[in-house]
Every structure is written in structure tokens, then in C-alpha cells.
Amino acid sequence: MWIVVGVVAVLVAGGGIAAGLLLTGGKSSAGPDETVKDYLTALAEGHAADALEYGPKPASTTFLTDDVLAKQQAKAKITDIETHTVEVKDDHARVAVKYKFGSKPQDVEATISKVKGKWQVPTTVEMDVSDERKIPGLTLFGKPVTEDKIYTFPGPLDFATNNPNITLKNEDEDDYETTPGEASAPVLSIDLNAAGKKAAADALTASLQKCIKSKELQPAGCPQEEFDFEAVAHTAAWKLTTDLTSLDYEANDDEDQPLLVRVDDELEWDVTYKAKDFDNHVTTQHDSTTSFLSATIDLTKNPPAVHTD
């Protein structure tokens, strides 16, 4: 999909509309078709610096290296490049371009322009990651994402996170941009992984210790309670029978606080206590009870902080 000097080209393969490649001038003094082919060939061969010479200098080259390009091409290689000039008029030309990007066939006709006597192609895809940067430890091809706008070569993007408590999913992983000159944005989401759920469960276990150790039937600030008018004060012995690792811990859907974990679930308890009847006979009572827990666990804190609703 190519937009060139404001002209929208139609992507023939698949019947879709392709928009986006603005060609503004070039490294090579070759003709327009050779320039486009040389740029695509530089990408296919993994020569990042050479590819960048065919267009305007991007604001950042953090993700425009041979290493990153090699990883992109390993996932989806550019092959079968064919170009020919359809028309040249003054400093403008129309170029027919066919190539495969992995399994994605590209078949477009692009209008390009000459700047200062040379043909060039815009070499990169501009990615808006201003929202996604809020994901803790966000990386792209193993490098930290530290700016709201980044620049990549067209091709698959390996977003991940180095935060040990979450896993990241790229919703557009298979729908990557194949055309330079486009502006795009990833669609990323996170889930707690096993380590994150264990960290949340450990924090919750620690926060409930005062409730488990309480000798009261209605301990203050705790989820459990037992009612018995004949109970002897301060004789309760509580046992939490729910496995806290089995609760439903969910990462916050608020992108500003993704590590504020929510848990809303039931807890099962056993309780033993002393009771005295009207004849002052003391007996030992046993019961089981269910309480409801609603809490948030802040995994950005060390140790994680637990707040109950």
C-alpha cells in the first residue's frame, strides 16, 4: 500500500486498499523503478544503513539496525521483487511494484517524486506507542521502548515486556505493516502470568495473617465472621481452607495502572471456639463459614501492597 505525493495507490492482491508510501527523493541516481527495487533489496538482504539512504532521515534509528532488520526478515522475508516504470513526467513517475512480504503478496502502482535530482523512498513506518508505553517493561525486539513515537522498517514487530509478572499479547502480530511511509500503532494487551499470580497470592496470604491469627469471631478489618451469642470471647481459632493461588487474579484494565491487580472471590474458613450455655457449661464449637473478598494488590510496590474494599 503506497501513498506517494498525496496519490493513493490501490493494492491489487486481495482486493484491498493500500495507502501510505510517500516517496520524496532518493540515494540512487538510478531510475525510479531501480531505486524502489534497490531499497526493497536492501531490506531483504538485511542492510539497514543502506536502506535508510534511500529516504529522509528518521527522527530515531533505535529500531532501524541490522540486528532488528534481520529479526524482521527472519519472520517474514521480502522476496520476488519486481518493478517497472509505467510513466515518467518531469520529477514524477509511476512505478509498478510487486513483491512478497512473507506470505503477503504486494501488487501496487506508486507515484514517486524526484528531489534534488535523485529518487528516494520514505524508508520507515512511524509507530505511535504513547499509550502502549504505559505497559511496564515494554520492549521491541528486546530493546526498551522509551519514546512515544518510534520508527521501524516495515515487517513483523516483536513487542514484549521484561516485567516478570505479566505476559504481553500483540493483537496485530500477524497483521503487520508491509509498506514504508505508513503511520501505525500497535494493539497490545497484558495478562498476569504464573509469577504475577503467585506474587499476588503471596501478598494476599501475608495480608490475611492477622485475620487467621485473630482470636475474635468478628475480627476487625477482616473478611470472615462467626455469630454465636454463647461464644466465649477471645477463644476463636481460624483456619483458612481456600488455596489463595486458585483465586481469580486479574490485571487492571486501566492502562495507567496495569499492575494494580484485582481479586473478587470467596474464601472458605473453619473456626473453632469455646461457648458457654445458660448453665455455664463450656463446650468446644466447630463451624465452617464463607466470606467474600474484594481487594486490589499493587505489584508495583515491594513488597506488594494489599488494599481491601
Rosetta silent file (secondary structure, phi, psi, omega in degrees, C-alpha in Angstrom):
SEQUENCE: MWIVVGVVAVLVAGGGIAAGLLLTGGKSSAGPDETVKDYLTALAEGHAADALEYGPKPASTTFLTDDVLAKQQAKAKITDIETHTVEVKDDHARVAVKYKFGSKPQDVEATISKVKGKWQVPTTVEMDVSDERKIPGLTLFGKPVTEDKIYTFPGPLDFATNNPNITLKNEDEDDYETTPGEASAPVLSIDLNAAGKKAAADALTASLQKCIKSKELQPAGCPQEEFDFEAVAHTAAWKLTTDLTSLDYEANDDEDQPLLVRVDDELEWDVTYKAKDFDNHVTTQHDSTTSFLSATIDLTKNPPAVHTD
SCORE:     score description
SCORE:     0.000 S_00000001
   1 L     0.000  124.057 -173.128    0.000    0.000    0.000 S_00000001
   2 L  -133.006  130.438  165.383    1.605    3.183   -1.148 S_00000001
   3 E  -111.012  126.933 -175.808    0.721    6.880   -0.904 S_00000001
   4 E  -130.569  116.809 -178.642    3.060    8.918   -2.995 S_00000001
   5 L    50.266   46.600  176.356    2.951   12.702   -3.065 S_00000001
   6 L    79.706   -0.436  179.942   -0.651   12.593   -1.934 S_00000001
   7 E   -95.913  129.101 -179.780   -1.639    9.951   -4.522 S_00000001
   8 E   -90.995  128.766  177.624   -3.325    6.830   -3.152 S_00000001
   9 L   -99.443  151.750 -178.608   -2.358    3.543   -4.785 S_00000001
  10 E  -100.474  129.465  177.309   -4.644    0.511   -4.905 S_00000001
  11 L   -82.414  113.530 -174.822   -3.416   -2.810   -3.578 S_00000001
  12 L   -73.432  -46.168 -175.931   -4.424   -5.362   -6.181 S_00000001
  13 H   -63.443  126.541  179.211   -3.636   -8.507   -4.247 S_00000001
  14 H    81.066   -6.296  175.346   -6.592   -9.420   -2.042 S_00000001
  15 H    75.565   12.043 -176.783   -8.683   -6.595   -3.438 S_00000001
  16 L   -89.952  172.181  175.637   -7.806   -4.256   -0.528 S_00000001
  17 E   -98.275  130.450  177.132   -6.910   -0.618   -0.449 S_00000001
  18 L  -113.999  131.866  179.150   -3.288    0.179    0.332 S_00000001
  19 L  -137.216  140.704  169.673   -2.303    3.615    1.440 S_00000001
  20 L   144.731  -18.343 -172.695    0.803    5.059    2.757 S_00000001
  21 L   -96.416  109.571  177.727    4.130    5.266    0.911 S_00000001
  22 L   -95.421  113.421 -179.395    5.190    8.827    0.317 S_00000001
  23 L   -97.002  124.508 -169.862    8.236    8.856   -1.927 S_00000001
  24 L  -122.685    2.954 -178.855   10.183   12.062   -1.579 S_00000001
  25 L   147.431 -178.777 -177.027   13.571   11.645   -3.248 S_00000001
  26 L  -161.284  163.524  177.676   16.429    9.073   -3.162 S_00000001
  27 L   -66.720  -44.037 -169.069   20.015    7.885   -2.616 S_00000001
  28 L   -84.442  148.847  171.563   20.428    6.457   -6.059 S_00000001
  29 L   -90.689    5.062  178.144   20.801    8.321   -9.333 S_00000001
  30 L   -69.781  174.007  178.777   19.186    5.303  -10.991 S_00000001
  31 L   -67.542  170.209 -175.584   15.703    5.422  -12.470 S_00000001
  32 H   -61.784  -39.038 -178.799   12.613    5.320  -10.271 S_00000001
  33 H   -69.214  -40.362  178.072   11.984    1.604  -10.707 S_00000001
  34 H   -64.785  -35.774 -179.390   15.609    0.697   -9.896 S_00000001
  35 H   -64.550  -46.605  178.687   15.510    2.950   -6.819 S_00000001
  36 H   -62.453  -43.114 -179.254   12.430    1.279   -5.412 S_00000001
  37 H   -66.306  -39.700  179.914   13.850   -2.171   -6.148 S_00000001
  38 H   -63.499  -39.059  178.079   17.227   -1.293   -4.599 S_00000001
  39 H   -62.590  -49.421 -179.659   15.510   -0.134   -1.404 S_00000001
  40 H   -63.697  -35.354  178.351   13.460   -3.322   -1.108 S_00000001
  41 H   -66.615  -39.591  177.200   16.547   -5.392   -1.888 S_00000001
  42 H   -60.506  -40.499  175.520   18.478   -3.654    0.882 S_00000001
  43 H   -62.899  -47.681 -176.995   15.708   -4.632    3.295 S_00000001
  44 H   -60.748  -33.312 -177.758   15.646   -8.215    2.028 S_00000001
  45 L   -90.100   -1.415  175.160   19.421   -8.510    2.441 S_00000001
  46 L    80.187   23.494 -177.974   19.356   -7.033    5.935 S_00000001
  47 L   -99.724   89.105 -174.152   21.344   -3.871    5.193 S_00000001
  48 H   -63.707  -47.931 -177.334   19.687   -1.302    7.442 S_00000001
  49 H   -62.091  -40.710  178.430   22.075    1.601    6.803 S_00000001
  50 H   -63.342  -43.376 -179.150   21.850    1.118    3.035 S_00000001
  51 H   -61.677  -39.143 -178.643   18.039    1.018    3.160 S_00000001
  52 H   -67.499  -22.690 -179.899   17.926    4.254    5.158 S_00000001
  53 L   -69.693  -13.242 -177.389   19.995    6.014    2.491 S_00000001
  54 L   -89.185    6.394 -178.780   17.047    5.801    0.090 S_00000001
  55 L  -155.018 -178.877  179.486   14.869    8.225    2.046 S_00000001
  56 L   -63.836  150.477 -177.529   14.692   11.113    4.500 S_00000001
  57 L   -69.913  126.462  178.279   16.454   10.634    7.809 S_00000001
  58 L   -72.699  160.980 -178.693   14.060    9.370   10.522 S_00000001
  59 L   -66.926  -27.024 -179.343   13.868   11.095   13.903 S_00000001
  60 L  -146.278  142.725  179.526   15.209    7.976   15.642 S_00000001
  61 L  -116.997   19.190 -177.131   17.106    4.885   14.458 S_00000001
  62 L   -54.036  -41.909 -176.432   16.844    2.831   17.671 S_00000001
  63 E  -108.046   23.171 -178.412   14.877    0.078   15.917 S_00000001
  64 L  -118.956   50.061 -176.568   16.411    0.583   12.471 S_00000001
  65 L  -110.606  165.512  175.702   19.500   -1.582   12.894 S_00000001
  66 H   -58.402  -39.391 -178.305   20.875   -4.617   11.094 S_00000001
  67 H   -62.441  -48.463  179.628   20.021   -6.732   14.138 S_00000001
  68 H   -65.824  -43.927 -179.420   16.363   -5.689   14.204 S_00000001
  69 H   -61.357  -39.553  178.339   16.034   -5.896   10.426 S_00000001
  70 H   -62.115  -39.440  178.927   17.497   -9.407   10.431 S_00000001
  71 H   -67.545  -38.442  177.467   14.910  -10.495   13.005 S_00000001
  72 H   -64.096  -46.902 -178.256   12.098   -8.984   10.927 S_00000001
  73 H   -67.315  -29.074  176.300   13.305  -10.681    7.756 S_00000001
  74 H   -65.933  -32.785  179.497   13.681  -13.988    9.608 S_00000001
  75 H   -80.606  -37.174 -177.176    9.980  -13.795   10.491 S_00000001
  76 L  -155.582   98.782 -173.564    8.760  -12.588    7.079 S_00000001
  77 L   -84.766  144.332  172.567   11.264  -12.161    4.279 S_00000001
  78 E   -80.682  127.390 -179.601   10.854   -9.873    1.283 S_00000001
  79 E  -141.201  170.414  171.275   11.112  -11.922   -1.920 S_00000001
  80 E    54.314   50.076 -177.862   10.190  -11.882   -5.599 S_00000001
  81 E   -78.212  126.734  176.055   10.742   -8.151   -6.116 S_00000001
  82 E  -135.641  128.808  176.731    9.579   -6.867   -9.493 S_00000001
  83 E  -137.576  148.884  167.894    9.389   -3.231  -10.546 S_00000001
  84 E  -154.916  146.483 -177.687    8.951   -1.356  -13.798 S_00000001
  85 E   -77.915  127.481  178.201    8.319    2.268  -14.643 S_00000001
  86 E   -88.545  -41.673 -176.717    4.891    2.946  -16.025 S_00000001
  87 E  -158.408  140.844  173.160    5.300    6.654  -16.697 S_00000001
  88 E  -124.757  129.697  178.243    7.813    9.455  -16.064 S_00000001
  89 E  -142.416  110.550 -177.195    6.811   13.132  -16.247 S_00000001
  90 L    55.675 -121.479 -178.151    9.221   15.795  -15.071 S_00000001
  91 L   -98.758   24.527  179.285   10.043   14.972  -11.429 S_00000001
  92 E  -129.855  148.520  178.031    7.254   12.442  -11.004 S_00000001
  93 E  -148.718  150.858  172.061    6.975    8.814  -12.008 S_00000001
  94 E  -108.562  129.975 -175.769    4.582    5.954  -11.642 S_00000001
  95 E  -124.689  127.733  173.312    6.177    2.639  -10.738 S_00000001
  96 E   -84.920  130.008 -174.756    4.511   -0.759  -10.712 S_00000001
  97 E  -129.444  126.776  172.458    5.770   -2.780   -7.737 S_00000001
  98 E  -127.718  136.404  172.772    5.277   -6.451   -6.957 S_00000001
  99 E  -164.908  165.302  174.313    6.869   -8.341   -4.087 S_00000001
 100 E  -110.870  137.487  176.035    6.058  -10.810   -1.355 S_00000001
 101 E  -116.374   97.146 -169.463    6.395   -9.944    2.300 S_00000001
 102 L    63.352 -121.681  177.913    6.430  -13.299    3.988 S_00000001
 103 L   -96.528    5.617 -175.464    3.154  -14.789    2.772 S_00000001
 104 E   -96.172  111.305  176.765    1.649  -11.373    1.957 S_00000001
 105 E   -77.502  136.689  177.480    1.674  -10.538   -1.780 S_00000001
 106 E  -116.225  131.553 -179.857    2.041   -6.858   -2.648 S_00000001
 107 E  -145.690   97.264 -172.026    0.954   -5.550   -6.064 S_00000001
 108 E  -134.449  162.911  170.960    0.782   -1.772   -6.288 S_00000001
 109 E  -122.307  119.758 -172.895    1.303    1.148   -8.599 S_00000001
 110 E  -114.866  141.091  172.082    3.061    4.043   -6.901 S_00000001
 111 E   -97.900  120.771 -177.272    3.596    7.646   -7.938 S_00000001
 112 E  -118.185  167.182 -177.155    7.026    8.826   -6.816 S_00000001
 113 E  -129.760  155.134  176.680    8.902   12.139   -6.967 S_00000001
 114 E  -102.022  134.268  178.167   12.461   13.272   -7.566 S_00000001
 115 E  -123.752  124.842  179.236   14.124   15.587   -5.056 S_00000001
 116 L    52.362   40.972  173.910   17.393   17.376   -5.869 S_00000001
 117 L    81.303    3.184 -178.284   17.899   15.164   -8.875 S_00000001
 118 E  -130.220  148.861  174.676   17.510   11.844   -7.060 S_00000001
 119 E   -89.476  139.661  177.309   14.690    9.409   -6.447 S_00000001
 120 L  -139.315  159.720  171.955   14.022    8.387   -2.845 S_00000001
 121 L  -121.445  142.304  169.305   11.568    6.328   -0.832 S_00000001
 122 L   -67.237  128.200 -164.385   10.474    7.016    2.725 S_00000001
 123 L   -96.209   -7.982 -168.674   12.134    4.094    4.388 S_00000001
 124 L  -129.213  169.660  171.078   10.296    3.628    7.680 S_00000001
 125 E  -110.819  128.397  177.648    6.981    3.095    9.418 S_00000001
 126 E   -89.146  122.224 -177.460    6.107    5.629   12.132 S_00000001
 127 E  -110.295  126.361  174.143    4.646    3.901   15.182 S_00000001
 128 E   -91.170  111.749 -178.774    2.625    5.730   17.846 S_00000001
 129 L  -120.063   26.107 -176.231    3.250    3.899   21.128 S_00000001
 130 L   -61.419  -37.717  177.489    2.233    6.681   23.528 S_00000001
 131 L   -78.710  -43.504 -175.716   -0.449    4.508   25.146 S_00000001
 132 H   -66.747  -23.201  179.204    1.451    1.231   24.961 S_00000001
 133 H   -63.921  -13.874  178.160    4.476    2.768   26.711 S_00000001
 134 H   -75.873  -12.680  176.431    2.450    2.598   29.925 S_00000001
 135 L   -70.110  124.402 -177.321    2.911   -1.174   29.872 S_00000001
 136 L   -59.130  131.352  173.880    5.648   -1.929   32.434 S_00000001
 137 L    69.434   27.397 -176.480    8.928   -3.022   30.873 S_00000001
 138 E   -64.324  132.722  176.888    7.766   -2.683   27.262 S_00000001
 139 E  -131.274  158.857  171.621   10.367   -3.777   24.719 S_00000001
 140 E  -130.688  119.209 -174.437   10.589   -4.132   20.954 S_00000001
 141 L    51.003   39.848  175.416   12.987   -6.793   19.715 S_00000001
 142 L    82.167   -3.711  179.638   14.490   -6.808   23.205 S_00000001
 143 E  -101.940  138.570  179.697   15.163   -3.061   23.313 S_00000001
 144 E   -61.476  139.574  174.511   13.308   -0.798   25.775 S_00000001
 145 L   -93.332  111.676 -172.592   10.616    1.421   24.248 S_00000001
 146 L  -119.737    0.930 -179.238   11.306    4.846   25.730 S_00000001
 147 L  -126.297  153.592 -179.174    9.682    7.278   23.274 S_00000001
 148 L   -71.605  -26.923  175.357    6.061    7.929   22.305 S_00000001
 149 E  -123.377  130.838  177.347    6.923    7.639   18.605 S_00000001
 150 E  -126.645  164.175 -177.685    9.287    5.052   17.229 S_00000001
 151 E  -126.157  132.722 -179.361   10.385    4.198   13.710 S_00000001
 152 E  -132.742  163.765  166.244   10.698    0.721   12.266 S_00000001
 153 L   -77.577  155.423  175.382   11.192   -0.893    8.920 S_00000001
 154 L   -60.513  147.162 -179.821    8.043   -2.489    7.507 S_00000001
 155 L   135.711  178.520 -178.144    7.547   -6.020    8.730 S_00000001
 156 L   -64.161  149.302 -177.762    6.587   -8.008   11.836 S_00000001
 157 L  -123.301  126.821 -176.194    7.195   -6.423   15.238 S_00000001
 158 L  -100.223   79.592  174.727    8.212   -8.438   18.287 S_00000001
 159 E   -78.088  145.535  177.699    6.804   -6.478   21.231 S_00000001
 160 E  -155.532 -176.199  174.682    7.323   -7.984   24.678 S_00000001
 161 E  -136.591  142.353  175.968    7.759   -6.995   28.314 S_00000001
 162 L   -97.248    7.959  175.062   10.636   -7.619   30.680 S_00000001
 163 L   -73.368  128.029 -173.025    8.359   -7.266   33.707 S_00000001
 164 L   -71.417  -12.299 -173.166    8.400  -10.690   35.433 S_00000001
 165 L   -98.667   -5.396 -175.513    4.734  -10.600   36.473 S_00000001
 166 E  -134.953  156.731  169.385    2.995  -10.139   33.115 S_00000001
 167 E  -116.087  152.335 -176.024    2.873  -11.513   29.606 S_00000001
 168 E  -116.829  141.731  176.026    2.132   -9.356   26.590 S_00000001
 169 E  -122.216  130.562  176.114   -0.007  -10.086   23.549 S_00000001
 170 E   -97.695  107.022 -176.103    0.267   -8.191   20.269 S_00000001
 171 L   -64.064  -25.030 -178.533   -3.211   -8.250   18.729 S_00000001
 172 L  -103.694   23.117 -174.675   -1.750   -7.187   15.345 S_00000001
 173 L   -54.967  -40.909 -178.028    1.140   -9.637   15.375 S_00000001
 174 L   -94.883   -2.548 -179.046    0.090  -11.235   12.085 S_00000001
 175 L  -113.928   50.989 -175.565   -1.312   -8.033   10.574 S_00000001
 176 L   -75.986  158.683 -179.675    1.955   -6.141   10.391 S_00000001
 177 L   -76.633  128.187 -177.728    2.580   -3.159    8.138 S_00000001
 178 L  -103.372   -3.831 -172.486    4.234   -4.121    4.851 S_00000001
 179 L  -118.911  124.047  174.318    4.595   -0.643    3.379 S_00000001
 180 L   -67.206  155.520 -179.438    7.143    2.015    4.323 S_00000001
 181 L    92.584   -8.548 -179.549    5.859    5.528    4.833 S_00000001
 182 L   -79.757  157.594  166.896    2.838    4.423    6.835 S_00000001
 183 E  -110.358  134.539 -173.858    1.845    5.665   10.272 S_00000001
 184 E  -146.616  176.864  176.336    0.604    2.924   12.575 S_00000001
 185 L  -152.829  137.704  178.923    0.065    1.923   16.189 S_00000001
 186 L   -76.994  160.150  173.943    0.239   -1.497   17.853 S_00000001
 187 L  -117.652  101.463 -173.634   -2.658   -3.075   19.745 S_00000001
 188 E  -116.410  146.332  175.500   -1.149   -4.602   22.877 S_00000001
 189 E  -140.448  160.319 -178.899   -2.703   -6.190   25.949 S_00000001
 190 E  -127.548  155.995  172.413   -1.318   -7.839   29.076 S_00000001
 191 E  -135.278  151.419  170.997   -2.221  -10.711   31.381 S_00000001
 192 E   -66.734  135.459  173.754   -0.812  -11.798   34.703 S_00000001
 193 L   -95.115 -174.148 -176.674    1.487  -14.745   34.243 S_00000001
 194 H   -60.285  -39.403  179.843    2.150  -17.528   36.769 S_00000001
 195 H   -66.372  -38.802  178.857    4.776  -15.436   38.561 S_00000001
 196 H   -65.857  -41.145  179.076    2.403  -12.476   38.782 S_00000001
 197 H   -67.210  -37.533  177.460   -0.397  -14.584   40.196 S_00000001
 198 H   -65.768  -41.277  178.946    1.986  -16.125   42.742 S_00000001
 199 H   -62.324  -40.604  178.107    3.194  -12.666   43.762 S_00000001
 200 H   -66.198  -43.130 -179.730   -0.412  -11.535   44.210 S_00000001
 201 H   -65.878  -39.986  178.534   -1.309  -14.684   46.167 S_00000001
 202 H   -63.463  -41.264  179.321    1.766  -14.350   48.397 S_00000001
 203 H   -65.163  -41.107  179.515    0.892  -10.728   49.130 S_00000001
 204 H   -66.586  -39.674  177.459   -2.689  -11.657   49.942 S_00000001
 205 H   -59.015  -45.104 -179.811   -1.515  -14.505   52.191 S_00000001
 206 H   -64.232  -39.589 -177.377    0.699  -12.121   54.115 S_00000001
 207 H   -70.266  -24.626 -177.916   -2.075   -9.544   54.480 S_00000001
 208 L   -90.108   -1.841 -176.838   -4.511  -12.157   55.863 S_00000001
 209 H   -60.447  -38.921  179.988   -2.169  -13.438   58.585 S_00000001
 210 H   -65.823  -30.261  178.616   -3.617  -11.094   61.196 S_00000001
 211 H   -75.084  -40.414  178.382   -7.088  -12.402   60.344 S_00000001
 212 H   -64.573  -36.343 -176.425   -6.003  -16.029   60.506 S_00000001
 213 H   -85.449   -9.027 -177.262   -4.313  -15.425   63.882 S_00000001
 214 L   -63.413  145.057  176.697   -7.192  -13.451   65.350 S_00000001
 215 L  -101.699   10.248 -179.387   -8.951  -14.927   68.397 S_00000001
 216 L   -99.665  151.177  176.809  -12.131  -12.964   67.700 S_00000001
 217 L   -78.757  -24.009  174.157  -15.258  -14.266   65.967 S_00000001
 218 L  -128.453   72.947 -176.316  -15.663  -10.947   64.145 S_00000001
 219 L   -65.836  134.976 -177.065  -12.088   -9.704   63.740 S_00000001
 220 L   -65.918  136.568  177.193  -11.900   -6.042   62.769 S_00000001
 221 L    73.870   14.512 -178.478  -10.803   -5.340   59.207 S_00000001
 222 L  -118.872  155.637 -176.023  -11.087   -8.997   58.203 S_00000001
 223 L   -77.883  -24.281 -173.485  -13.434  -10.692   55.745 S_00000001
 224 L   -91.807  155.487  174.369  -14.556  -13.591   57.962 S_00000001
 225 L  -161.002  152.069  178.712  -17.032  -13.562   60.841 S_00000001
 226 L  -136.049  138.756 -178.879  -18.976  -16.004   63.005 S_00000001
 227 L  -113.766  125.033  174.626  -22.083  -15.266   65.139 S_00000001
 228 L  -159.868  112.199 -177.498  -22.800  -17.102   68.412 S_00000001
 229 L   -66.579  -17.584 -179.345  -24.292  -15.319   71.437 S_00000001
 230 L   -95.528    2.455 -176.900  -22.916  -18.063   73.709 S_00000001
 231 E   -66.529  143.717  174.638  -19.325  -17.738   72.457 S_00000001
 232 L   -87.486  128.887 -176.646  -16.580  -17.074   74.959 S_00000001
 233 L   -59.484  144.676  173.114  -14.626  -14.001   73.972 S_00000001
 234 L    65.586   29.639 -179.670  -11.099  -14.356   72.611 S_00000001
 235 L  -117.487    3.626 -175.803  -11.290  -18.116   72.085 S_00000001
 236 L   -71.790  143.473  172.554  -11.626  -18.324   68.296 S_00000001
 237 E  -129.970  111.929 -174.767   -9.134  -20.312   66.247 S_00000001
 238 E   -98.062  146.886  172.835   -9.427  -19.659   62.497 S_00000001
 239 E  -136.455  121.362  176.655   -8.185  -21.758   59.598 S_00000001
 240 E   -83.256  117.680 -176.477   -8.351  -20.520   56.007 S_00000001
 241 L   -97.729   -8.790  177.755   -9.138  -23.558   53.849 S_00000001
 242 L   -78.592  135.220  172.896   -9.145  -21.802   50.459 S_00000001
 243 L   -78.608  110.247 -174.129   -5.995  -22.147   48.382 S_00000001
 244 H   -66.263  -20.256  177.097   -5.226  -18.498   47.648 S_00000001
 245 H   -72.475  -14.465 -178.130   -3.300  -19.397   44.492 S_00000001
 246 H   -90.215   -3.853 -178.343   -6.575  -20.641   42.984 S_00000001
 247 L   -71.042  165.133 -177.112   -8.342  -17.269   43.172 S_00000001
 248 L   -92.599   95.532  178.616   -9.121  -15.222   40.083 S_00000001
 249 E   -94.620  131.160 -177.670   -6.443  -12.527   39.909 S_00000001
 250 E  -128.848  134.073  174.028   -6.831  -10.061   37.042 S_00000001
 251 L   -65.335  144.137 -178.445   -4.524   -7.356   35.772 S_00000001
 252 L   -62.799  134.135  177.453   -6.153   -3.937   35.870 S_00000001
 253 L   -82.079    0.440  173.315   -7.771   -2.932   32.564 S_00000001
 254 L   -81.906  111.190 -174.348   -6.812    0.675   33.336 S_00000001
 255 L   -63.769  -16.291  177.509   -3.746    1.179   31.148 S_00000001
 256 L   -78.667  -20.634 -179.298   -2.455    3.806   33.585 S_00000001
 257 L  -138.455   60.748 -173.423   -2.230    1.212   36.396 S_00000001
 258 L   -67.107  -19.551 -179.492   -1.851   -2.206   34.728 S_00000001
 259 L  -100.036   16.747  171.771   -0.147   -3.784   37.757 S_00000001
 260 E   -91.740   94.692 -170.213   -2.937   -2.907   40.159 S_00000001
 261 E   -80.294  137.149  176.769   -4.333   -6.437   40.395 S_00000001
 262 E  -103.826  142.254  171.004   -7.979   -7.077   41.232 S_00000001
 263 E  -139.897  124.092  176.834   -9.315  -10.093   43.108 S_00000001
 264 E  -131.922  106.732 -172.211  -13.003  -10.616   43.865 S_00000001
 265 E  -160.560  172.178  178.942  -13.683  -14.087   45.175 S_00000001
 266 E   -95.860  146.278  175.363  -14.985  -16.237   48.032 S_00000001
 267 E  -119.393  136.853  178.067  -12.899  -17.522   50.931 S_00000001
 268 E  -104.524  135.693 -176.947  -13.720  -20.632   52.929 S_00000001
 269 E  -130.325  147.913  163.772  -12.915  -20.784   56.660 S_00000001
 270 E  -110.329  142.772  179.379  -13.046  -23.278   59.523 S_00000001
 271 E  -137.946  138.397  174.316  -13.405  -21.901   63.036 S_00000001
 272 E  -123.140  136.652 -179.093  -13.179  -23.475   66.473 S_00000001
 273 E  -155.471  167.830  176.969  -14.160  -21.576   69.639 S_00000001
 274 E   -94.017  144.333  176.298  -15.446  -22.001   73.178 S_00000001
 275 E  -135.576  146.120 -178.898  -19.109  -21.437   74.068 S_00000001
 276 E  -122.849  125.439 -178.710  -20.842  -21.281   77.465 S_00000001
 277 L   -85.333 -173.057 -176.528  -24.533  -22.170   77.853 S_00000001
 278 L   -66.583  -19.413  178.101  -27.008  -20.801   80.461 S_00000001
 279 L   -94.896   12.737  179.195  -25.786  -23.417   82.954 S_00000001
 280 L    64.080   23.231  172.990  -22.205  -22.203   82.481 S_00000001
 281 L   -80.557  127.331  179.803  -21.229  -25.431   80.739 S_00000001
 282 E   -97.517  128.552  178.574  -18.320  -24.712   78.391 S_00000001
 283 E  -126.553  161.297  175.330  -18.210  -26.597   75.112 S_00000001
 284 E   -99.844  126.958 -177.977  -15.993  -26.527   72.047 S_00000001
 285 E  -110.407  145.003  177.018  -17.780  -25.497   68.859 S_00000001
 286 E  -125.788  142.113  177.457  -16.751  -26.087   65.262 S_00000001
 287 E  -155.514  162.527  172.603  -18.152  -24.366   62.187 S_00000001
 288 E  -123.135  144.160 -178.373  -17.366  -23.503   58.577 S_00000001
 289 E  -144.761  157.424  179.319  -18.158  -20.174   57.004 S_00000001
 290 E  -116.968  134.158  175.394  -17.779  -18.384   53.688 S_00000001
 291 E  -124.730  159.810  179.381  -16.674  -14.777   53.303 S_00000001
 292 E  -108.244  132.787 -179.997  -16.328  -12.566   50.243 S_00000001
 293 E  -112.921  130.081  173.086  -13.055  -10.840   49.492 S_00000001
 294 E  -130.408  115.666 -172.832  -12.717   -7.766   47.276 S_00000001
 295 E  -149.445  160.590  170.538   -9.195   -6.378   47.115 S_00000001
 296 E  -119.479  144.251 -179.126   -6.549   -4.716   44.989 S_00000001
 297 E  -126.254  116.887 -175.773   -2.906   -5.765   45.045 S_00000001
 298 E   -91.710  102.898 -177.640   -0.338   -3.251   43.866 S_00000001
 299 L   -80.440   -0.240  174.735    2.508   -5.186   42.280 S_00000001
 300 L   -80.916  -14.161 -179.690    4.497   -2.010   41.675 S_00000001
 301 L   -90.821  155.675  176.792    5.288   -1.930   45.405 S_00000001
 302 L  -132.432  106.233    0.262    7.963   -4.029   47.081 S_00000001
 303 L   -74.426  163.814 -179.790    6.533   -5.880   48.854 S_00000001
 304 L   -57.710  142.444 -178.104    3.197   -5.667   47.016 S_00000001
 305 E   -98.641  136.755 -179.396    0.552   -3.620   48.860 S_00000001
 306 E  -112.191  130.658  177.088   -2.925   -5.056   49.510 S_00000001
 307 E  -127.964  123.271  178.446   -5.999   -2.863   49.908 S_00000001
 308 E   -95.938  145.397  179.922   -9.408   -4.378   50.698 S_00000001
 309 L   -78.009    0.000    0.000  -12.653   -2.689   49.680 S_00000001
